[in-house]
XYZ file of N, CA, C and O in Angstrom:
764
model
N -11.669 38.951 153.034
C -13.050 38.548 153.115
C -13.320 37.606 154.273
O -14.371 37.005 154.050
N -12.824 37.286 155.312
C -12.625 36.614 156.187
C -13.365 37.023 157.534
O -12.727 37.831 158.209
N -14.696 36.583 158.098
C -15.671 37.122 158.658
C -16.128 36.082 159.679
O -15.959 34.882 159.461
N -16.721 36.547 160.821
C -17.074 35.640 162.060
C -17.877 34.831 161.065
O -17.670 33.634 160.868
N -19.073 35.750 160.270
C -19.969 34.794 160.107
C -19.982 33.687 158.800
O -20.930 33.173 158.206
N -18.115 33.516 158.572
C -17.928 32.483 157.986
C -17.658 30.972 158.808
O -17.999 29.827 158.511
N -17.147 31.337 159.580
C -17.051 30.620 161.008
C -18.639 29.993 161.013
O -18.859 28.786 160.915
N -19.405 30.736 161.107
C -21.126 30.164 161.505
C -21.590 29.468 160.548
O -22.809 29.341 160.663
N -21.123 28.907 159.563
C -21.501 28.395 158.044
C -22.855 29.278 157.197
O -24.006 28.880 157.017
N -22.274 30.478 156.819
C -23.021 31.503 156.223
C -23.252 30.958 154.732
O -22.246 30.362 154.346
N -24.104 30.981 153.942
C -24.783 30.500 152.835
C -25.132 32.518 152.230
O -25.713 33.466 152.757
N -24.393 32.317 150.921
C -24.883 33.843 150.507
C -25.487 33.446 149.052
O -24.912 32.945 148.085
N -27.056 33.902 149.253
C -27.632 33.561 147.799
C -28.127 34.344 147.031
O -29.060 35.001 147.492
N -27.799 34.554 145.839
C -27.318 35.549 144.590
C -28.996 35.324 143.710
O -29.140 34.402 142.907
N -30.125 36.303 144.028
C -31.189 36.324 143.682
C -32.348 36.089 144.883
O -32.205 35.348 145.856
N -33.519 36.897 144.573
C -34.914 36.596 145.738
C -35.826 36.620 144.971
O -36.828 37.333 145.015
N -35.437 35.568 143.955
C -36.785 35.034 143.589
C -37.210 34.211 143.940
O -36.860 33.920 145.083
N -38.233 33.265 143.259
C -38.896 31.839 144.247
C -37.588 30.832 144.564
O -37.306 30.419 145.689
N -36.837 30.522 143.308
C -35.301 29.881 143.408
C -34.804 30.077 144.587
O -34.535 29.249 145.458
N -34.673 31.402 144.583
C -33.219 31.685 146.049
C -33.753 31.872 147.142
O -32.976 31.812 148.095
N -34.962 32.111 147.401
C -36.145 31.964 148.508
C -36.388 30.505 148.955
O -36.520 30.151 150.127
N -36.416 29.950 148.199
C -36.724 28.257 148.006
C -35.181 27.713 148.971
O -35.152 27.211 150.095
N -33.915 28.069 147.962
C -32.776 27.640 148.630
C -32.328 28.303 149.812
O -31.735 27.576 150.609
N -32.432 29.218 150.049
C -32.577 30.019 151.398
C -33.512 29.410 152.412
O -33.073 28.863 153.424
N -34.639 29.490 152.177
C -35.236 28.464 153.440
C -34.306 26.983 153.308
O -33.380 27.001 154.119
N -34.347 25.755 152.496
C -33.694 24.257 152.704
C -32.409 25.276 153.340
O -32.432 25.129 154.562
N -31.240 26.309 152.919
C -30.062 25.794 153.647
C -30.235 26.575 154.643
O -29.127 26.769 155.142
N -31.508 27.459 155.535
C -31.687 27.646 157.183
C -32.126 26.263 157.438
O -31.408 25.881 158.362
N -32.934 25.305 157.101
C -33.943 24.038 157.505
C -32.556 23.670 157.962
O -32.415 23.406 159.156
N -31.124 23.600 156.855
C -29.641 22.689 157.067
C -29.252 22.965 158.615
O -28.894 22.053 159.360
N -29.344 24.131 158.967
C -28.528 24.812 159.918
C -27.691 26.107 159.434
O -26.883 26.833 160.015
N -28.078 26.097 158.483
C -26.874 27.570 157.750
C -27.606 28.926 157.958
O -28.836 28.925 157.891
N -26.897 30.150 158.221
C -27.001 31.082 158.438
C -27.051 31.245 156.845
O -26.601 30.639 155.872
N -27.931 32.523 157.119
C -28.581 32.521 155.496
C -28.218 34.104 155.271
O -28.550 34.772 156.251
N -27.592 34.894 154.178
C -28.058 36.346 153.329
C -28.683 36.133 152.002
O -28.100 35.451 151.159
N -29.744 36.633 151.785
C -29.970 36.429 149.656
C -29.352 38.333 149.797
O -28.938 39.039 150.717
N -29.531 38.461 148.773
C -28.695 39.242 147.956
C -29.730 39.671 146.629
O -29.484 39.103 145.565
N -30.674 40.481 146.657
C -31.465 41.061 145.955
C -31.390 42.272 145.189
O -31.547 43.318 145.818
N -31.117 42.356 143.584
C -30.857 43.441 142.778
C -31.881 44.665 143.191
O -31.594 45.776 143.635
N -33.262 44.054 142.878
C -33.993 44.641 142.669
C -34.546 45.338 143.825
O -33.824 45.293 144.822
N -36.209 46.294 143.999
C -36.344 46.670 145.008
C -37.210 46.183 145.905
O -37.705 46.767 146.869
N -37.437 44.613 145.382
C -38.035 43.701 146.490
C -37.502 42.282 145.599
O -36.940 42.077 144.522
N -37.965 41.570 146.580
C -37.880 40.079 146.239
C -39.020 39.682 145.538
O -40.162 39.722 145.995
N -38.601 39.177 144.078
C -40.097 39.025 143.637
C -39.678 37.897 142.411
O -40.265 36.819 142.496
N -38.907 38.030 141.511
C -38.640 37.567 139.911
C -39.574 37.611 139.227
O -40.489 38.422 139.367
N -39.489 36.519 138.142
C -40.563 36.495 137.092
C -41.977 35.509 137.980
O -43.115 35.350 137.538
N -41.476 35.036 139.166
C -42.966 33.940 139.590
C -43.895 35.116 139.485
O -44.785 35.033 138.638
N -43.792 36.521 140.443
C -44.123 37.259 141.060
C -45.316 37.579 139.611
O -46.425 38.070 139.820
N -45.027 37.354 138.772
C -45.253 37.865 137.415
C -46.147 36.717 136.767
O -46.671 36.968 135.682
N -46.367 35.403 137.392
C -46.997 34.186 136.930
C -48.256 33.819 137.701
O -48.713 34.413 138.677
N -48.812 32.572 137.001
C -49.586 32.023 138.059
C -49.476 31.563 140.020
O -50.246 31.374 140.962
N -48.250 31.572 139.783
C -47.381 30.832 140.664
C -48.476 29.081 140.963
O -49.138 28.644 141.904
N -48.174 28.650 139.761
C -48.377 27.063 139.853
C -47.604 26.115 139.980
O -46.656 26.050 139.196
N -47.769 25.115 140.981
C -46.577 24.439 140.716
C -47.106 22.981 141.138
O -47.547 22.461 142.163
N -46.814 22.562 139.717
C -46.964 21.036 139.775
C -45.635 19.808 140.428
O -44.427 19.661 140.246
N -46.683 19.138 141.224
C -46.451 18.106 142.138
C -47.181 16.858 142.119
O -48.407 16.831 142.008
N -46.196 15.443 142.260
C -46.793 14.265 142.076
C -47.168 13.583 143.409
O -46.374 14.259 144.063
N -47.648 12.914 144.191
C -47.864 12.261 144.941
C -48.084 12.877 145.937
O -47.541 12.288 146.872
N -48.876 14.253 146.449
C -48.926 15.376 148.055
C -49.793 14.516 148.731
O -49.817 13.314 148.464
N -50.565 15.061 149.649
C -51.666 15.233 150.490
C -52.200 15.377 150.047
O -53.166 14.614 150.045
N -52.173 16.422 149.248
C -53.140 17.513 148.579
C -53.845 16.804 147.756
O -55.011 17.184 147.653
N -53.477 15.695 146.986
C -53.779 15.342 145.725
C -54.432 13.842 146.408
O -55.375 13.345 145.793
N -54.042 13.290 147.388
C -55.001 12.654 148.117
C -56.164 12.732 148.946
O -56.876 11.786 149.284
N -56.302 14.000 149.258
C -57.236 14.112 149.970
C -58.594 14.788 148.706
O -59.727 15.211 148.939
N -58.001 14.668 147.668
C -58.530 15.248 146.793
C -59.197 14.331 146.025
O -60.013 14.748 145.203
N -58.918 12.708 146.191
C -58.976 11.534 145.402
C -58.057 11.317 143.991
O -58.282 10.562 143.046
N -56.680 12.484 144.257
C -56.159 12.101 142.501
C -54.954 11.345 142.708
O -53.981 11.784 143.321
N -55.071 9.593 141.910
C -54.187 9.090 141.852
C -52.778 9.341 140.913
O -53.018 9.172 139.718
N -51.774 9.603 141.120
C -50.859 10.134 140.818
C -49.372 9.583 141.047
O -49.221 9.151 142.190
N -48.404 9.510 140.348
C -46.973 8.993 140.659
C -45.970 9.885 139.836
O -46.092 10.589 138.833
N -44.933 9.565 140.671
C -43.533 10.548 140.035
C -43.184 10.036 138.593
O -42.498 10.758 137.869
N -43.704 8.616 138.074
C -43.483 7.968 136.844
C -44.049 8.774 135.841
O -43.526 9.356 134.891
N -45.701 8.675 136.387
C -46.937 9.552 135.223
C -46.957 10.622 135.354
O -47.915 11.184 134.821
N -45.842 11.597 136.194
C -45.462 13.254 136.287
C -44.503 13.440 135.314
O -44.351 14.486 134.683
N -43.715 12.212 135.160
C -42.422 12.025 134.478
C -42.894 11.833 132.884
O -42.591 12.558 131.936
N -43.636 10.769 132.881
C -43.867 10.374 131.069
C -44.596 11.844 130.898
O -43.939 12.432 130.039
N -45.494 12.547 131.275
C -46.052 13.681 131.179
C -45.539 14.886 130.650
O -46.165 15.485 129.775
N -44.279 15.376 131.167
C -43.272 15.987 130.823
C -42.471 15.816 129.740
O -42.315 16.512 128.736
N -41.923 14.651 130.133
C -41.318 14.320 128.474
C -41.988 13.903 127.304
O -41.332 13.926 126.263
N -43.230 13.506 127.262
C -43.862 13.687 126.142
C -44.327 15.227 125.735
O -44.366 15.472 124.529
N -44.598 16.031 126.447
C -44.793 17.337 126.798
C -43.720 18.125 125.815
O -43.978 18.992 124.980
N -42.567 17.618 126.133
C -41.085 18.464 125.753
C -40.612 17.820 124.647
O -39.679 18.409 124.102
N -41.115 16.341 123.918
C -40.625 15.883 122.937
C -39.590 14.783 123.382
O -38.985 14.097 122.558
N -39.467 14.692 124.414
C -37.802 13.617 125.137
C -36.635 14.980 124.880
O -35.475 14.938 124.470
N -37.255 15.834 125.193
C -36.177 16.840 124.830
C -35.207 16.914 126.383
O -33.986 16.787 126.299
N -35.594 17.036 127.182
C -35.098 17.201 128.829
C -34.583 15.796 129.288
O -35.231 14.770 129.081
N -33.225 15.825 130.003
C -32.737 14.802 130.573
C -33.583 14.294 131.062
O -34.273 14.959 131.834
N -33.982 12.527 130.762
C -34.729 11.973 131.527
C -34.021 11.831 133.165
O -34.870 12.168 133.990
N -33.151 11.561 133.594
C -32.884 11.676 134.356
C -32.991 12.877 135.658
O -33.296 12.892 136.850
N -32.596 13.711 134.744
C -33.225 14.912 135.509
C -34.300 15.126 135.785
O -34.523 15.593 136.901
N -35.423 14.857 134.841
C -36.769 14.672 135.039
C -37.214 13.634 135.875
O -38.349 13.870 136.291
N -36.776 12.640 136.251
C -37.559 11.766 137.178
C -36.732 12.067 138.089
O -36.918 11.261 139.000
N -35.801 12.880 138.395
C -35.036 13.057 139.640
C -36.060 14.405 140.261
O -36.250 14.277 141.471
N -36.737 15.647 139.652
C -37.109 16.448 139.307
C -38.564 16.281 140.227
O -39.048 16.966 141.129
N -39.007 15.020 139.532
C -40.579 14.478 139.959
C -40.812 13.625 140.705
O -41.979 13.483 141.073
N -39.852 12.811 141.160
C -39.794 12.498 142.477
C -39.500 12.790 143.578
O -39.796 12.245 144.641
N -38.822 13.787 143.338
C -39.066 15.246 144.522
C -40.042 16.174 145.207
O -40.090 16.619 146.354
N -41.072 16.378 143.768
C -42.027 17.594 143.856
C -42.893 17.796 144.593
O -43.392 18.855 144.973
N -43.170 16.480 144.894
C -44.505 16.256 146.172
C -44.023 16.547 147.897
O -44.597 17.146 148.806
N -42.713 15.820 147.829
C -41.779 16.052 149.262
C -41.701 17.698 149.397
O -41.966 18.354 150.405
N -41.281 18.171 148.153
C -40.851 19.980 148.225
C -42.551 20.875 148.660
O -42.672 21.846 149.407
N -43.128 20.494 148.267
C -44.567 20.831 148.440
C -44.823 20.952 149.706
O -45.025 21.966 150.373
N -44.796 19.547 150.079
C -45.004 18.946 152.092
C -44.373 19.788 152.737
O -44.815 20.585 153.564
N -42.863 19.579 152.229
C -41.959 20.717 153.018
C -42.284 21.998 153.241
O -42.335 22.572 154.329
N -42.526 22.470 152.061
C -42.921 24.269 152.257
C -43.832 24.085 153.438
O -43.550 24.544 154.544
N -45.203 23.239 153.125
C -46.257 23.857 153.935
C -45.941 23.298 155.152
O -46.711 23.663 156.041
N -44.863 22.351 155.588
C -45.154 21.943 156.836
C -44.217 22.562 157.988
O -44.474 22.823 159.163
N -42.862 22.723 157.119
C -41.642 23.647 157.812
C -41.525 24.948 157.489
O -40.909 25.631 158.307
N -41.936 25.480 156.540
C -41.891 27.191 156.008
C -43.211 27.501 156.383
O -43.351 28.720 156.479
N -44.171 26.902 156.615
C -45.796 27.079 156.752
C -46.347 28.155 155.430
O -46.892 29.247 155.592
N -45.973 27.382 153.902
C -46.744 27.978 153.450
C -48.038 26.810 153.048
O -47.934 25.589 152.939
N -49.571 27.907 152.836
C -50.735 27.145 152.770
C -50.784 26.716 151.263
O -50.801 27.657 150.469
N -50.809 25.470 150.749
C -51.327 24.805 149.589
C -52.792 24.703 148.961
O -53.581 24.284 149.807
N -53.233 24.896 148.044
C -54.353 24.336 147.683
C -54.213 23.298 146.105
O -53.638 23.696 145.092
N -54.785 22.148 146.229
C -54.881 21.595 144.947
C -55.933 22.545 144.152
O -57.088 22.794 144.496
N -55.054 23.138 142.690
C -56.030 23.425 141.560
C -57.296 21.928 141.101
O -56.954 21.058 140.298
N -57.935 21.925 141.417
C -59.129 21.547 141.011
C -59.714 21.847 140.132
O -60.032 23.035 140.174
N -60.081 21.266 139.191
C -61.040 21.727 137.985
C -60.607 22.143 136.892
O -61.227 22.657 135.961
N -58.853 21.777 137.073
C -58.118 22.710 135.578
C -56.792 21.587 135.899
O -55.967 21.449 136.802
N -57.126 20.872 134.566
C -56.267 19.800 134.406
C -55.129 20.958 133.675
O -55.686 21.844 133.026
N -53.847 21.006 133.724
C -53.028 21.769 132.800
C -52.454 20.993 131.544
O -52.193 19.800 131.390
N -52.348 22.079 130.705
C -52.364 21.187 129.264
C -50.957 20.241 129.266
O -49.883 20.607 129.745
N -51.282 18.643 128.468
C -50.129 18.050 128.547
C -50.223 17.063 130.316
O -49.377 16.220 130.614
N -51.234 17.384 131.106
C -50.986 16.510 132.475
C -51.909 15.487 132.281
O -52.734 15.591 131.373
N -51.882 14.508 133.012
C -52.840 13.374 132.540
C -53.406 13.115 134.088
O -53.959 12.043 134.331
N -53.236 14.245 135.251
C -53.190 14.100 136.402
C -53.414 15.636 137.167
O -52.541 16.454 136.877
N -54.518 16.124 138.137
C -54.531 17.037 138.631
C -53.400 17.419 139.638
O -53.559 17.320 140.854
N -52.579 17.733 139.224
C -50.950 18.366 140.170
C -50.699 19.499 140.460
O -49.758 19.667 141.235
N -51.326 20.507 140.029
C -50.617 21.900 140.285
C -51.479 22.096 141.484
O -52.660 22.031 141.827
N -50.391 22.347 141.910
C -50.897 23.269 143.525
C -50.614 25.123 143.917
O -49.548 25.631 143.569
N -51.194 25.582 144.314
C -50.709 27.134 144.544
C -51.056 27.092 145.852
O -51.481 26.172 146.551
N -50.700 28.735 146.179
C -51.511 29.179 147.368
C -52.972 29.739 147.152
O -53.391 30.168 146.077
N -53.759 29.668 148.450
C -55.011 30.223 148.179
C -55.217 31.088 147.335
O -55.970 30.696 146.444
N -54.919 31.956 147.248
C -55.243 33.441 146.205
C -54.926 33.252 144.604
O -55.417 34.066 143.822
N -54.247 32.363 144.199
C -53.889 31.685 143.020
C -53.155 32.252 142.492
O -53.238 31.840 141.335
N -52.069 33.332 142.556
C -51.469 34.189 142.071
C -49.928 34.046 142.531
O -49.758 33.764 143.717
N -48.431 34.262 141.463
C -47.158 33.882 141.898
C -47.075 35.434 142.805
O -46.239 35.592 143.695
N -47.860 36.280 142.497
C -47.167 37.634 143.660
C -47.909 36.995 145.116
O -47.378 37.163 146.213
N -48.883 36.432 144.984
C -49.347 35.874 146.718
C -48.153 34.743 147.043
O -47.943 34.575 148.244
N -47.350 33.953 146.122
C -46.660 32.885 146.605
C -45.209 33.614 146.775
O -44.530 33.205 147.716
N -44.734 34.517 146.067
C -43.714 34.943 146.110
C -43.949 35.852 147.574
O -42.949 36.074 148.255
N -45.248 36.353 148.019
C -45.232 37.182 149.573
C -44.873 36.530 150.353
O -44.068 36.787 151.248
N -45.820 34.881 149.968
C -45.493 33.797 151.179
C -44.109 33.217 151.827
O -43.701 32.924 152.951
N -43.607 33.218 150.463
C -42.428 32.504 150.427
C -40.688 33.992 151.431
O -39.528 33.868 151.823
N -41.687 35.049 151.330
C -40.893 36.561 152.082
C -41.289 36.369 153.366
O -40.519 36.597 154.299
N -42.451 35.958 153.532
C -42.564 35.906 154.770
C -42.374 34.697 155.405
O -42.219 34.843 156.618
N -42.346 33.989 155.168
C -41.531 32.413 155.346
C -40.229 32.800 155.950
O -40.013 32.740 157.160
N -39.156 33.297 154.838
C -37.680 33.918 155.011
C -38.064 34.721 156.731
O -37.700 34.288 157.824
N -38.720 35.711 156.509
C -38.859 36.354 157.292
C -39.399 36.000 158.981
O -39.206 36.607 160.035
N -40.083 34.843 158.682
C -40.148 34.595 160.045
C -39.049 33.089 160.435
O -39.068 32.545 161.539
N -38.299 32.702 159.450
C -36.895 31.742 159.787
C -36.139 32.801 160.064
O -35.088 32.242 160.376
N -35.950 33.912 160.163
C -34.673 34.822 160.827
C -33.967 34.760 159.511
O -32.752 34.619 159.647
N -34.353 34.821 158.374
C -33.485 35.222 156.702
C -33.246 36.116 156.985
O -33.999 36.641 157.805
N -31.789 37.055 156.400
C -32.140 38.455 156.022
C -32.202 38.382 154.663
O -31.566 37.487 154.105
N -32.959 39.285 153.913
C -33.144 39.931 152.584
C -32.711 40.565 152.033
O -33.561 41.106 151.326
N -31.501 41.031 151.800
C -30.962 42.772 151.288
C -31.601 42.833 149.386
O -31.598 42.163 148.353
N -32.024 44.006 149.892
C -32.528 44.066 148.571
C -31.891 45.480 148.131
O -31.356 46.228 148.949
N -32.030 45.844 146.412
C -31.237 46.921 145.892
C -30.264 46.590 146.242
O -29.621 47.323 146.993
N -29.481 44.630 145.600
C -27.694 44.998 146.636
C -27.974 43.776 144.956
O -28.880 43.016 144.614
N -26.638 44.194 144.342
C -26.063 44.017 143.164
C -25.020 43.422 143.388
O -24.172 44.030 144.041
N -24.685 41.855 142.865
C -23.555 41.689 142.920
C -22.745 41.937 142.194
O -23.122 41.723 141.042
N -21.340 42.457 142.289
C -20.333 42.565 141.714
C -19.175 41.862 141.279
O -18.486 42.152 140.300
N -18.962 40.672 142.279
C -17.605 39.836 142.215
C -17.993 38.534 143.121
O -18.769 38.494 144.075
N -17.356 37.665 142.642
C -17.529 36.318 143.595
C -16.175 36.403 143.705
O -15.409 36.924 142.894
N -15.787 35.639 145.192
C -14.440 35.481 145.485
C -14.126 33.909 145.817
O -14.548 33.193 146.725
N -13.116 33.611 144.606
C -13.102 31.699 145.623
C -11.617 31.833 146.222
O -10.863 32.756 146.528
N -11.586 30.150 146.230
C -10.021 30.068 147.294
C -9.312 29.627 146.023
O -9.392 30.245 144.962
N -8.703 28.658 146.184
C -7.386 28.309 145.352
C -8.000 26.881 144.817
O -7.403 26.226 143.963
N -9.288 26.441 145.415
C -9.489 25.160 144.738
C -11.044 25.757 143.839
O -11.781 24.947 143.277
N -11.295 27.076 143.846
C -12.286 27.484 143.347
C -13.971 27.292 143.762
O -14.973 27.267 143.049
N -13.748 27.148 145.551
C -14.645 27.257 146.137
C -15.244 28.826 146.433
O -14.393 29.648 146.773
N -16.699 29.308 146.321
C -16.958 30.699 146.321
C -16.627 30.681 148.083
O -17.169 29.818 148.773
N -15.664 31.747 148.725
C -16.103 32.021 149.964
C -16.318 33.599 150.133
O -16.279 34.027 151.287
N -16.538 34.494 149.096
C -16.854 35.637 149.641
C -17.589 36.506 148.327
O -17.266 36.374 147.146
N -18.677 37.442 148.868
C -18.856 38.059 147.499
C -18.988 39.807 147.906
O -19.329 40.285 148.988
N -18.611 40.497 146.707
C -18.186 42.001 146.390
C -19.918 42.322 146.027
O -20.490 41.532 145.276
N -20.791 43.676 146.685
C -22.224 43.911 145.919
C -22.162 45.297 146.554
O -21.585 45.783 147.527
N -22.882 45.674 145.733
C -22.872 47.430 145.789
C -24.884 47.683 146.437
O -25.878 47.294 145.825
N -24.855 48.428 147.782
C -26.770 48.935 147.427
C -27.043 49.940 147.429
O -26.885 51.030 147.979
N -27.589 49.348 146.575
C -28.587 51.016 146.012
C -27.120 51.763 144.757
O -27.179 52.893 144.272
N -26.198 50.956 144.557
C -24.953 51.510 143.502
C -24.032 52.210 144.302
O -23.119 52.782 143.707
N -24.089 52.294 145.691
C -22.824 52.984 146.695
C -22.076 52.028 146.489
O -21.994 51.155 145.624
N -21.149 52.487 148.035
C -19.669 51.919 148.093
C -19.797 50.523 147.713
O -20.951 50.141 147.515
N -18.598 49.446 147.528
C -18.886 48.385 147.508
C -19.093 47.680 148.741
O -19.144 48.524 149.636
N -19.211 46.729 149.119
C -19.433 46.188 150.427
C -18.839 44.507 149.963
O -18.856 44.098 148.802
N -18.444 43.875 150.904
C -17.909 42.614 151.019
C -18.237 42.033 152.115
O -18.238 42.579 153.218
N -18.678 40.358 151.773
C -18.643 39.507 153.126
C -18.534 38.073 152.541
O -18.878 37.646 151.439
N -17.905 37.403 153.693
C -17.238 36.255 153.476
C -18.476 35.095 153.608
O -19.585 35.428 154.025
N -18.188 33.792 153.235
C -19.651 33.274 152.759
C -18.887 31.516 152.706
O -17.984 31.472 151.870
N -19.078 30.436 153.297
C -18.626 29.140 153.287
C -19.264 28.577 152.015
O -18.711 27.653 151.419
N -21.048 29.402 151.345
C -21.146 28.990 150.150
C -21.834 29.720 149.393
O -21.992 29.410 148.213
């Protein structure tokens, strides 16, 4: 499994949904040469299938909007929401992120934001969800393809993985995926 473009610090990511779209753009932003690795016959998951909303504490968006907001009152929000069921920790690690991940998309991936306005979501004590214009996860899941697509991502889609390969300390450096169910195919991968 041993490939130039392990040498180049190749990143191989196992799904093209918003997740591996998401981590695919941050590890090109890193410097990493990027493959996702898509079962299906596009990149889409379950967002593709949602509102595609996504709540965020502290943007632009939510300032230029007049809504005062913090990663604290995103945080008590949630876990009262869930019962204290979810690591608090994780959760304020979670929500003090969300606003930066937001900025990021639209400012380095250039996707366009809009604050939902007018639809507090149940359980928020704070207008946060943001989408793209069209309000729909199949318009954010396009955005987020064409994002990939104009960072120089490739996409393989209809490619199934079959096998992860690590070393001896159980680092992944290579993975086994079949497309479209042909031969198998292999390539080597630093992660």
């Amino acid at each position: 499994l041993s490939s130039e473009r392990t040498t180049r610090r190749l990143v191989v990511i196992v799904g093209g949904g918003a997740c591996g779209l998401v981590a695919a753009l941050a590890a090109k932003d890193a410097g990493a040469d990027v493959l996702v690795l898509e079962r299906d016959h596009a990149a889409s998951g379950s967002t593709a299938l949602s509102s595609g909303f996504i709540p965020a504490a502290c943007t632009r968006f939510q300032r230029a909007a007049g809504v005062v907001d913090t990663p604290e009152q995103f945080a008590a929000d949630v876990l009262r929401k869930n019962h204290g069921e979810a690591d608090p920790r994780m959760v304020d690690a979670i929500c003090r992120a969300s606003g930066r991940a937001i900025e990021w998309l639209a400012d380095r991936c250039g996707i366009a934001f809009v604050l939902m306005e007018g639809f507090l979501y149940p359980g928020h004590t704070a207008l946060r969800m943001h989408a793209v214009p069209e309000k729909t996860g199949r318009a954010f899941m396009t955005a987020l393809v064409e994002a990939c697509s104009r960072a120089g991502i490739d996409i393989l889609c209809e490619s199934q993985v079959t096998s992860l390969h690590a070393d001896s300390i159980r680092r992944v450096r290579g993975v086994s995926f079949s497309r479209r169910g042909e031969a198998i195919e292999e390539t080597g991968c630093n992660a």
